[in-house]
Amino acid sequence: MGYTKTSRPRIFSGIKPTGHLTLGNYLGAVRRWVREDQHRADALFCVVDLHALTVEHDPARVRRLTRQAATLLLASGLDPALCTVFVQSQVDEHARLSYLMECTATDGELRRMIQYKEKAAREGARGGSVRLSLLTYPALMAADILAYGTDEVPVGDDQTQHVELTRDLAQRFNQRYGPVFTVPRATHPEVAARVMDLRDPVSKMGKSHAETAGIVYLLDEADAVRRKFMRAVTDSGSEVRYDRMEQPGVANLLDVLASCTGGKPEVLAEEYTSYGALKLAAAEAVVEVLRPIRARHAELCADPSYVDGVLRAGAERARGLARPRVDAAYAAVGLLPPA
């Protein structure tokens, strides 16, 4: 086919620049990329800015958040000598392959995607409608993954459905047109923090939420982090125990503390006799985790040419990996080669 793979598994993962990166993004995904994935695999990490266009957006803000996200990935410890860091829209093969995936998927498959159904229903209830790209973006996500011969896609539970669709599309394409794509698999970290909103502990801490009082951002100042934790919603009663169902607020604080200190939430619960002491301990643990990230981010912002160089080199390598496979897919479906 004209393309090769390394002996190590290939990993692809991306993050959307739809808001400032949060503690949840870091503890739930980025930290694992830094500590494990970039060392054990041929790993590609992408700021998927095209996915930010599926909803109403401010172009200047998308550009700003895209650069900030890339800078924070580097500040968190992704090493360009070990992995490939790049921006999606700077590699044309994503958009090229996305159309072939739209031609492989069915309308029913895309309309069954949970995120589309939920967002379309909310907009419909308000008398509005959603962009067509919100319906078709799982095809773009499939293209993101398949363009690189990806073996593993580390995801949270909310993205598993999209990886399953990607597997289905890869298998269908290969059956119809020949063996072009590697069929990837979703991987779920054995230990990954699912960080919930501090003010709404039954909802995931999301970077695009309108209400931000319960969201800790990676660039929050230490005092802001402490304020948010001290105002965190806990539960009725006063006993500190780890029970996600009965005490989601306390459980969330224990999960965060455990993720930051390497402890176990059930064991940590026995060390605290009051919610206030637990909040303070969790806050200080988070402050210490974020301190080096914020410091490195400031250094990188003072040297923008370095970040530009990393993204340029990352896009060049990503392009080199993706183009032969996407060209092969174009040929397989019957399209003429470039003139």
mmCIF file of C-alpha atoms in Angstrom:
data_model
loop_
_atom_site.group_PDB
_atom_site.id
_atom_site.type_symbol
_atom_site.label_atom_id
_atom_site.label_comp_id
_atom_site.label_asym_id
_atom_site.label_seq_id
_atom_site.Cartn_x
_atom_site.Cartn_y
_atom_site.Cartn_z
ATOM 1 C CA MET A 1 0.000 0.000 0.000
ATOM 2 C CA GLY A 2 3.035 2.299 0.207
ATOM 3 C CA TYR A 3 2.883 2.933 3.933
ATOM 4 C CA THR A 4 4.607 1.296 6.873
ATOM 5 C CA LYS A 5 4.067 0.970 10.604
ATOM 6 C CA THR A 6 6.441 0.700 13.509
ATOM 7 C CA SER A 7 6.636 -2.394 15.685
ATOM 8 C CA ARG A 8 5.093 -0.425 18.545
ATOM 9 C CA PRO A 9 1.324 0.063 18.709
ATOM 10 C CA ARG A 10 0.118 3.337 17.259
ATOM 11 C CA ILE A 11 -2.094 5.534 19.426
ATOM 12 C CA PHE A 12 -4.178 8.489 18.317
ATOM 13 C CA SER A 13 -6.044 10.797 20.662
ATOM 14 C CA GLY A 14 -7.351 14.318 20.363
ATOM 15 C CA ILE A 15 -8.753 17.156 22.389
ATOM 16 C CA LYS A 16 -11.264 19.779 21.246
ATOM 17 C CA PRO A 17 -10.487 23.482 21.688
ATOM 18 C CA THR A 18 -14.018 24.333 22.781
ATOM 19 C CA GLY A 19 -12.934 25.758 26.130
ATOM 20 C CA HIS A 20 -10.002 26.101 28.489
ATOM 21 C CA LEU A 21 -8.532 22.730 29.492
ATOM 22 C CA THR A 22 -9.671 21.519 32.889
ATOM 23 C CA LEU A 23 -8.445 19.413 35.757
ATOM 24 C CA GLY A 24 -10.742 16.717 34.391
ATOM 25 C CA ASN A 25 -8.978 16.776 31.016
ATOM 26 C CA TYR A 26 -5.613 16.450 32.719
ATOM 27 C CA LEU A 27 -6.365 13.758 35.302
ATOM 28 C CA GLY A 28 -8.695 11.836 33.006
ATOM 29 C CA ALA A 29 -6.549 11.768 29.851
ATOM 30 C CA VAL A 30 -3.547 14.040 29.390
ATOM 31 C CA ARG A 31 -1.594 12.753 32.395
ATOM 32 C CA ARG A 32 -1.791 9.200 31.051
ATOM 33 C CA TRP A 33 -0.617 10.406 27.646
ATOM 34 C CA VAL A 34 2.398 11.975 29.350
ATOM 35 C CA ARG A 35 3.287 9.203 31.786
ATOM 36 C CA GLU A 36 2.518 6.141 29.695
ATOM 37 C CA ASP A 37 1.348 6.450 26.120
ATOM 38 C CA GLN A 38 4.114 8.588 24.649
ATOM 39 C CA HIS A 39 6.694 6.165 26.065
ATOM 40 C CA ARG A 40 5.172 2.832 25.085
ATOM 41 C CA ALA A 41 3.682 3.612 21.678
ATOM 42 C CA ASP A 42 4.028 5.548 18.458
ATOM 43 C CA ALA A 43 1.637 8.197 19.759
ATOM 44 C CA LEU A 44 -0.065 11.071 17.976
ATOM 45 C CA PHE A 45 -1.862 13.741 19.969
ATOM 46 C CA CYS A 46 -3.982 16.234 18.089
ATOM 47 C CA VAL A 47 -5.870 19.428 18.846
ATOM 48 C CA VAL A 48 -8.997 18.648 16.827
ATOM 49 C CA ASP A 49 -10.004 22.174 15.897
ATOM 50 C CA LEU A 50 -12.304 21.123 13.031
ATOM 51 C CA HIS A 51 -14.559 19.500 15.621
ATOM 52 C CA ALA A 52 -14.965 22.882 17.320
ATOM 53 C CA LEU A 53 -16.847 24.145 14.262
ATOM 54 C CA THR A 54 -19.885 21.904 14.744
ATOM 55 C CA VAL A 55 -21.487 24.543 16.982
ATOM 56 C CA GLU A 56 -21.760 28.325 16.980
ATOM 57 C CA HIS A 57 -18.301 29.721 17.637
ATOM 58 C CA ASP A 58 -16.122 32.808 17.589
ATOM 59 C CA PRO A 59 -13.293 32.275 15.049
ATOM 60 C CA ALA A 60 -10.779 34.279 17.056
ATOM 61 C CA ARG A 61 -11.586 32.287 20.187
ATOM 62 C CA VAL A 62 -11.157 28.958 18.371
ATOM 63 C CA ARG A 63 -7.721 30.057 17.158
ATOM 64 C CA ARG A 64 -6.758 31.242 20.634
ATOM 65 C CA LEU A 65 -7.972 28.092 22.376
ATOM 66 C CA THR A 66 -6.333 25.859 19.769
ATOM 67 C CA ARG A 67 -2.952 27.393 20.459
ATOM 68 C CA GLN A 68 -3.543 27.377 24.204
ATOM 69 C CA ALA A 69 -4.502 23.692 24.147
ATOM 70 C CA ALA A 70 -1.377 22.782 22.174
ATOM 71 C CA THR A 71 0.781 24.812 24.543
ATOM 72 C CA LEU A 72 -0.798 23.177 27.588
ATOM 73 C CA LEU A 73 -0.235 19.695 26.168
ATOM 74 C CA LEU A 74 3.448 20.534 25.899
ATOM 75 C CA ALA A 75 3.464 22.180 29.330
ATOM 76 C CA SER A 76 1.892 19.044 30.796
ATOM 77 C CA GLY A 77 4.840 16.988 29.609
ATOM 78 C CA LEU A 78 4.203 15.732 26.079
ATOM 79 C CA ASP A 79 7.667 15.545 24.514
ATOM 80 C CA PRO A 80 7.978 16.182 20.744
ATOM 81 C CA ALA A 81 11.001 13.882 20.787
ATOM 82 C CA LEU A 82 8.756 11.030 21.938
ATOM 83 C CA CYS A 83 5.388 11.745 20.302
ATOM 84 C CA THR A 84 3.720 13.776 17.571
ATOM 85 C CA VAL A 85 1.765 16.870 18.617
ATOM 86 C CA PHE A 86 -0.144 18.722 15.915
ATOM 87 C CA VAL A 87 -3.290 20.597 14.933
ATOM 88 C CA GLN A 88 -5.937 18.737 12.934
ATOM 89 C CA SER A 89 -6.762 21.428 10.373
ATOM 90 C CA GLN A 90 -3.092 21.702 9.391
ATOM 91 C CA VAL A 91 -3.200 18.163 7.973
ATOM 92 C CA ASP A 92 -5.533 18.075 4.960
ATOM 93 C CA GLU A 93 -5.862 14.300 5.038
ATOM 94 C CA HIS A 94 -8.385 14.525 7.889
ATOM 95 C CA ALA A 95 -10.883 16.421 5.744
ATOM 96 C CA ARG A 96 -10.088 14.337 2.646
ATOM 97 C CA LEU A 97 -10.776 11.060 4.400
ATOM 98 C CA SER A 98 -13.801 12.404 6.268
ATOM 99 C CA TYR A 99 -15.821 12.524 3.045
ATOM 100 C CA LEU A 100 -15.031 8.889 2.271
ATOM 101 C CA MET A 101 -16.197 7.973 5.762
ATOM 102 C CA GLU A 102 -19.452 9.874 5.153
ATOM 103 C CA CYS A 103 -19.838 7.785 1.999
ATOM 104 C CA THR A 104 -19.295 4.613 4.040
ATOM 105 C CA ALA A 105 -21.554 5.427 7.006
ATOM 106 C CA THR A 106 -25.340 5.363 6.938
ATOM 107 C CA ASP A 107 -27.765 8.058 7.994
ATOM 108 C CA GLY A 108 -29.187 5.770 10.676
ATOM 109 C CA GLU A 109 -25.798 5.089 12.215
ATOM 110 C CA LEU A 110 -24.994 8.753 12.593
ATOM 111 C CA ARG A 111 -28.417 9.661 13.942
ATOM 112 C CA ARG A 112 -28.051 7.017 16.656
ATOM 113 C CA MET A 113 -24.988 8.726 18.123
ATOM 114 C CA ILE A 114 -25.893 9.729 21.674
ATOM 115 C CA GLN A 115 -24.277 13.173 21.595
ATOM 116 C CA TYR A 116 -26.115 14.099 18.392
ATOM 117 C CA LYS A 117 -29.445 12.871 19.741
ATOM 118 C CA GLU A 118 -29.054 14.805 22.995
ATOM 119 C CA LYS A 119 -27.892 18.082 21.425
ATOM 120 C CA ALA A 120 -30.441 17.923 18.602
ATOM 121 C CA ALA A 121 -33.230 17.286 21.116
ATOM 122 C CA ARG A 122 -32.158 20.265 23.254
ATOM 123 C CA GLU A 123 -32.043 22.591 20.271
ATOM 124 C CA GLY A 124 -35.338 21.259 18.953
ATOM 125 C CA ALA A 125 -37.004 21.933 22.304
ATOM 126 C CA ARG A 126 -35.870 25.557 21.990
ATOM 127 C CA GLY A 127 -37.220 25.788 18.468
ATOM 128 C CA GLY A 128 -33.772 25.745 16.898
ATOM 129 C CA SER A 129 -31.720 23.300 14.875
ATOM 130 C CA VAL A 130 -28.170 21.982 14.803
ATOM 131 C CA ARG A 131 -25.536 22.160 12.115
ATOM 132 C CA LEU A 132 -25.214 19.271 9.693
ATOM 133 C CA SER A 133 -21.602 18.878 10.838
ATOM 134 C CA LEU A 134 -22.850 17.842 14.283
ATOM 135 C CA LEU A 135 -24.524 14.858 12.616
ATOM 136 C CA THR A 136 -21.544 13.980 10.434
ATOM 137 C CA TYR A 137 -18.680 14.670 12.826
ATOM 138 C CA PRO A 138 -18.358 10.992 13.859
ATOM 139 C CA ALA A 139 -17.276 10.415 10.245
ATOM 140 C CA LEU A 140 -14.550 13.023 10.734
ATOM 141 C CA MET A 141 -13.585 11.392 14.016
ATOM 142 C CA ALA A 142 -13.313 8.066 12.213
ATOM 143 C CA ALA A 143 -11.085 9.724 9.622
ATOM 144 C CA ASP A 144 -8.906 11.182 12.384
ATOM 145 C CA ILE A 145 -8.284 7.689 13.711
ATOM 146 C CA LEU A 146 -8.114 5.625 10.516
ATOM 147 C CA ALA A 147 -5.776 7.946 8.610
ATOM 148 C CA TYR A 148 -2.874 6.859 10.816
ATOM 149 C CA GLY A 149 -3.344 3.107 10.990
ATOM 150 C CA THR A 150 -4.230 3.550 14.634
ATOM 151 C CA ASP A 151 -4.231 0.474 16.839
ATOM 152 C CA GLU A 152 -5.452 2.011 20.104
ATOM 153 C CA VAL A 153 -7.718 4.930 20.920
ATOM 154 C CA PRO A 154 -7.675 5.834 24.633
ATOM 155 C CA VAL A 155 -11.152 7.170 25.418
ATOM 156 C CA GLY A 156 -13.604 7.750 28.203
ATOM 157 C CA ASP A 157 -16.946 5.988 28.358
ATOM 158 C CA ASP A 158 -18.678 8.857 26.548
ATOM 159 C CA GLN A 159 -16.595 8.295 23.399
ATOM 160 C CA THR A 160 -16.727 4.500 23.205
ATOM 161 C CA GLN A 161 -19.703 4.612 20.840
ATOM 162 C CA HIS A 162 -17.725 6.686 18.352
ATOM 163 C CA VAL A 163 -14.806 4.257 18.369
ATOM 164 C CA GLU A 164 -17.217 1.373 17.791
ATOM 165 C CA LEU A 165 -18.595 3.233 14.765
ATOM 166 C CA THR A 166 -15.024 3.779 13.539
ATOM 167 C CA ARG A 167 -14.396 0.033 13.776
ATOM 168 C CA ASP A 168 -17.574 -0.678 11.827
ATOM 169 C CA LEU A 169 -16.638 1.806 9.096
ATOM 170 C CA ALA A 170 -13.113 0.423 8.776
ATOM 171 C CA GLN A 171 -14.383 -3.134 8.447
ATOM 172 C CA ARG A 172 -17.093 -2.142 5.967
ATOM 173 C CA PHE A 173 -14.653 -0.155 3.830
ATOM 174 C CA ASN A 174 -12.133 -3.006 3.826
ATOM 175 C CA GLN A 175 -14.796 -5.531 2.833
ATOM 176 C CA ARG A 176 -16.065 -3.375 -0.020
ATOM 177 C CA TYR A 177 -12.850 -1.961 -1.426
ATOM 178 C CA GLY A 178 -9.902 -3.930 -0.053
ATOM 179 C CA PRO A 179 -7.712 -3.949 3.059
ATOM 180 C CA VAL A 180 -6.808 -0.291 3.482
ATOM 181 C CA PHE A 181 -7.490 0.413 7.162
ATOM 182 C CA THR A 182 -6.341 -0.993 10.475
ATOM 183 C CA VAL A 183 -9.360 -1.734 12.674
ATOM 184 C CA PRO A 184 -8.663 0.148 15.930
ATOM 185 C CA ARG A 185 -9.774 -0.682 19.424
ATOM 186 C CA ALA A 186 -10.854 1.560 22.258
ATOM 187 C CA THR A 187 -8.735 1.345 25.375
ATOM 188 C CA HIS A 188 -9.845 2.391 28.830
ATOM 189 C CA PRO A 189 -7.188 3.239 31.413
ATOM 190 C CA GLU A 190 -7.179 0.895 34.391
ATOM 191 C CA VAL A 191 -6.948 3.890 36.691
ATOM 192 C CA ALA A 192 -8.362 7.113 35.304
ATOM 193 C CA ALA A 193 -9.963 9.895 37.225
ATOM 194 C CA ARG A 194 -13.493 10.791 36.249
ATOM 195 C CA VAL A 195 -13.532 14.279 37.679
ATOM 196 C CA MET A 196 -16.974 15.724 38.306
ATOM 197 C CA ASP A 197 -18.087 19.338 38.535
ATOM 198 C CA LEU A 198 -17.432 20.649 42.044
ATOM 199 C CA ARG A 199 -20.799 22.409 42.129
ATOM 200 C CA ASP A 200 -22.704 19.591 40.424
ATOM 201 C CA PRO A 201 -20.958 16.333 41.370
ATOM 202 C CA VAL A 202 -23.213 14.149 39.241
ATOM 203 C CA SER A 203 -22.045 15.919 36.059
ATOM 204 C CA LYS A 204 -18.657 15.557 34.417
ATOM 205 C CA MET A 205 -16.293 18.539 34.698
ATOM 206 C CA GLY A 206 -16.538 19.887 31.131
ATOM 207 C CA LYS A 207 -14.507 22.648 29.529
ATOM 208 C CA SER A 208 -17.442 24.012 27.495
ATOM 209 C CA HIS A 209 -19.992 24.287 30.320
ATOM 210 C CA ALA A 210 -21.682 27.667 30.654
ATOM 211 C CA GLU A 211 -21.545 27.561 34.463
ATOM 212 C CA THR A 212 -17.892 27.630 35.535
ATOM 213 C CA ALA A 213 -18.013 27.925 39.344
ATOM 214 C CA GLY A 214 -17.374 24.204 39.777
ATOM 215 C CA ILE A 215 -14.739 23.825 37.060
ATOM 216 C CA VAL A 216 -11.017 23.939 37.821
ATOM 217 C CA TYR A 217 -8.959 25.057 34.831
ATOM 218 C CA LEU A 218 -5.309 24.162 34.348
ATOM 219 C CA LEU A 219 -4.390 27.847 34.278
ATOM 220 C CA ASP A 220 -6.353 28.806 37.404
ATOM 221 C CA GLU A 221 -4.329 30.694 39.986
ATOM 222 C CA ALA A 222 -3.771 28.854 43.277
ATOM 223 C CA ASP A 223 -6.211 31.069 45.183
ATOM 224 C CA ALA A 224 -8.914 30.478 42.590
ATOM 225 C CA VAL A 225 -8.421 26.709 42.919
ATOM 226 C CA ARG A 226 -8.743 26.933 46.697
ATOM 227 C CA ARG A 227 -11.930 29.025 46.483
ATOM 228 C CA LYS A 228 -13.578 26.579 44.119
ATOM 229 C CA PHE A 229 -12.780 23.610 46.328
ATOM 230 C CA MET A 230 -13.917 25.288 49.519
ATOM 231 C CA ARG A 231 -17.250 26.067 47.817
ATOM 232 C CA ALA A 232 -17.625 22.537 46.464
ATOM 233 C CA VAL A 233 -20.988 20.880 47.034
ATOM 234 C CA THR A 234 -20.736 18.000 49.481
ATOM 235 C CA ASP A 235 -23.648 16.023 50.888
ATOM 236 C CA SER A 236 -26.064 15.937 53.795
ATOM 237 C CA GLY A 237 -24.582 14.627 57.012
ATOM 238 C CA SER A 238 -20.977 14.989 58.115
ATOM 239 C CA GLU A 239 -19.365 11.572 57.786
ATOM 240 C CA VAL A 240 -16.536 11.362 55.261
ATOM 241 C CA ARG A 241 -16.948 8.087 53.394
ATOM 242 C CA TYR A 242 -16.467 6.962 49.803
ATOM 243 C CA ASP A 243 -19.894 6.267 48.323
ATOM 244 C CA ARG A 244 -20.498 7.473 44.761
ATOM 245 C CA MET A 245 -24.232 6.852 44.936
ATOM 246 C CA GLU A 246 -25.055 8.252 48.350
ATOM 247 C CA GLN A 247 -22.314 10.884 48.679
ATOM 248 C CA PRO A 248 -21.286 11.955 45.169
ATOM 249 C CA GLY A 249 -19.831 15.274 46.309
ATOM 250 C CA VAL A 250 -17.541 13.732 48.917
ATOM 251 C CA ALA A 251 -16.660 10.880 46.560
ATOM 252 C CA ASN A 252 -15.599 13.383 43.909
ATOM 253 C CA LEU A 253 -13.302 15.174 46.351
ATOM 254 C CA LEU A 254 -11.794 11.853 47.404
ATOM 255 C CA ASP A 255 -11.306 10.803 43.770
ATOM 256 C CA VAL A 256 -9.483 14.050 43.002
ATOM 257 C CA LEU A 257 -7.318 13.780 46.115
ATOM 258 C CA ALA A 258 -6.486 10.156 45.317
ATOM 259 C CA SER A 259 -5.592 10.974 41.721
ATOM 260 C CA CYS A 260 -3.285 13.781 42.790
ATOM 261 C CA THR A 261 -1.554 11.919 45.621
ATOM 262 C CA GLY A 262 -1.533 8.343 44.381
ATOM 263 C CA GLY A 263 -3.719 7.117 47.230
ATOM 264 C CA LYS A 264 -6.952 5.152 47.253
ATOM 265 C CA PRO A 265 -10.182 7.083 47.884
ATOM 266 C CA GLU A 266 -11.568 4.452 50.249
ATOM 267 C CA VAL A 267 -8.439 4.627 52.382
ATOM 268 C CA LEU A 268 -8.172 8.419 52.262
ATOM 269 C CA ALA A 269 -11.742 8.725 53.535
ATOM 270 C CA GLU A 270 -10.624 7.277 56.848
ATOM 271 C CA GLU A 271 -8.107 10.106 57.328
ATOM 272 C CA TYR A 272 -10.663 12.944 57.435
ATOM 273 C CA THR A 273 -13.309 13.716 60.016
ATOM 274 C CA SER A 274 -14.796 16.807 58.374
ATOM 275 C CA TYR A 275 -15.745 17.989 54.913
ATOM 276 C CA GLY A 276 -13.759 21.198 55.407
ATOM 277 C CA ALA A 277 -10.493 19.356 56.027
ATOM 278 C CA LEU A 278 -11.093 17.149 52.990
ATOM 279 C CA LYS A 279 -11.800 20.166 50.770
ATOM 280 C CA LEU A 280 -8.632 21.892 51.919
ATOM 281 C CA ALA A 281 -6.501 18.789 51.356
ATOM 282 C CA ALA A 282 -7.932 18.250 47.862
ATOM 283 C CA ALA A 283 -7.383 21.904 46.980
ATOM 284 C CA GLU A 284 -3.740 21.886 48.074
ATOM 285 C CA ALA A 285 -3.082 18.635 46.213
ATOM 286 C CA VAL A 286 -4.484 20.140 43.016
ATOM 287 C CA VAL A 287 -2.514 23.358 43.464
ATOM 288 C CA GLU A 288 0.695 21.326 43.638
ATOM 289 C CA VAL A 289 -0.197 19.261 40.561
ATOM 290 C CA LEU A 290 -0.976 22.377 38.521
ATOM 291 C CA ARG A 291 1.995 24.443 39.708
ATOM 292 C CA PRO A 292 4.614 23.034 37.282
ATOM 293 C CA ILE A 293 2.144 23.017 34.389
ATOM 294 C CA ARG A 294 1.350 26.693 34.859
ATOM 295 C CA ALA A 295 5.046 27.540 35.180
ATOM 296 C CA ARG A 296 5.984 25.656 32.012
ATOM 297 C CA HIS A 297 3.025 27.198 30.164
ATOM 298 C CA ALA A 298 4.319 30.670 31.012
ATOM 299 C CA GLU A 299 7.762 29.732 29.668
ATOM 300 C CA LEU A 300 6.311 28.423 26.421
ATOM 301 C CA CYS A 301 4.146 31.515 25.948
ATOM 302 C CA ALA A 302 7.305 33.609 26.222
ATOM 303 C CA ASP A 303 8.817 31.607 23.340
ATOM 304 C CA PRO A 304 6.025 31.274 20.754
ATOM 305 C CA SER A 305 8.450 30.280 18.008
ATOM 306 C CA TYR A 306 9.130 27.029 19.870
ATOM 307 C CA VAL A 307 5.449 26.064 19.905
ATOM 308 C CA ASP A 308 5.138 27.050 16.235
ATOM 309 C CA GLY A 309 8.076 24.796 15.412
ATOM 310 C CA VAL A 310 6.642 21.852 17.327
ATOM 311 C CA LEU A 311 3.276 22.153 15.595
ATOM 312 C CA ARG A 312 4.880 22.597 12.184
ATOM 313 C CA ALA A 313 7.068 19.531 12.621
ATOM 314 C CA GLY A 314 4.159 17.563 14.086
ATOM 315 C CA ALA A 315 1.904 18.389 11.145
ATOM 316 C CA GLU A 316 4.653 17.437 8.704
ATOM 317 C CA ARG A 317 5.135 14.028 10.309
ATOM 318 C CA ALA A 318 1.374 13.459 10.620
ATOM 319 C CA ARG A 319 0.924 14.371 6.963
ATOM 320 C CA GLY A 320 3.634 11.929 5.963
ATOM 321 C CA LEU A 321 1.963 9.139 7.915
ATOM 322 C CA ALA A 322 -1.571 9.845 6.733
ATOM 323 C CA ARG A 323 -1.174 10.725 3.052
ATOM 324 C CA PRO A 324 -0.205 7.290 1.684
ATOM 325 C CA ARG A 325 -3.111 5.619 3.453
ATOM 326 C CA VAL A 326 -5.637 8.274 2.395
ATOM 327 C CA ASP A 327 -4.314 8.127 -1.176
ATOM 328 C CA ALA A 328 -4.792 4.367 -1.061
ATOM 329 C CA ALA A 329 -8.366 4.827 0.150
ATOM 330 C CA TYR A 330 -9.083 7.264 -2.684
ATOM 331 C CA ALA A 331 -7.721 4.798 -5.216
ATOM 332 C CA ALA A 332 -9.648 1.918 -3.645
ATOM 333 C CA VAL A 333 -13.023 3.650 -4.071
ATOM 334 C CA GLY A 334 -12.329 4.437 -7.714
ATOM 335 C CA LEU A 335 -11.015 7.992 -7.746
ATOM 336 C CA LEU A 336 -8.326 9.010 -10.204
ATOM 337 C CA PRO A 337 -4.914 9.928 -8.798
ATOM 338 C CA PRO A 338 -3.966 13.621 -8.648
ATOM 339 C CA ALA A 339 -3.204 15.048 -12.076
#
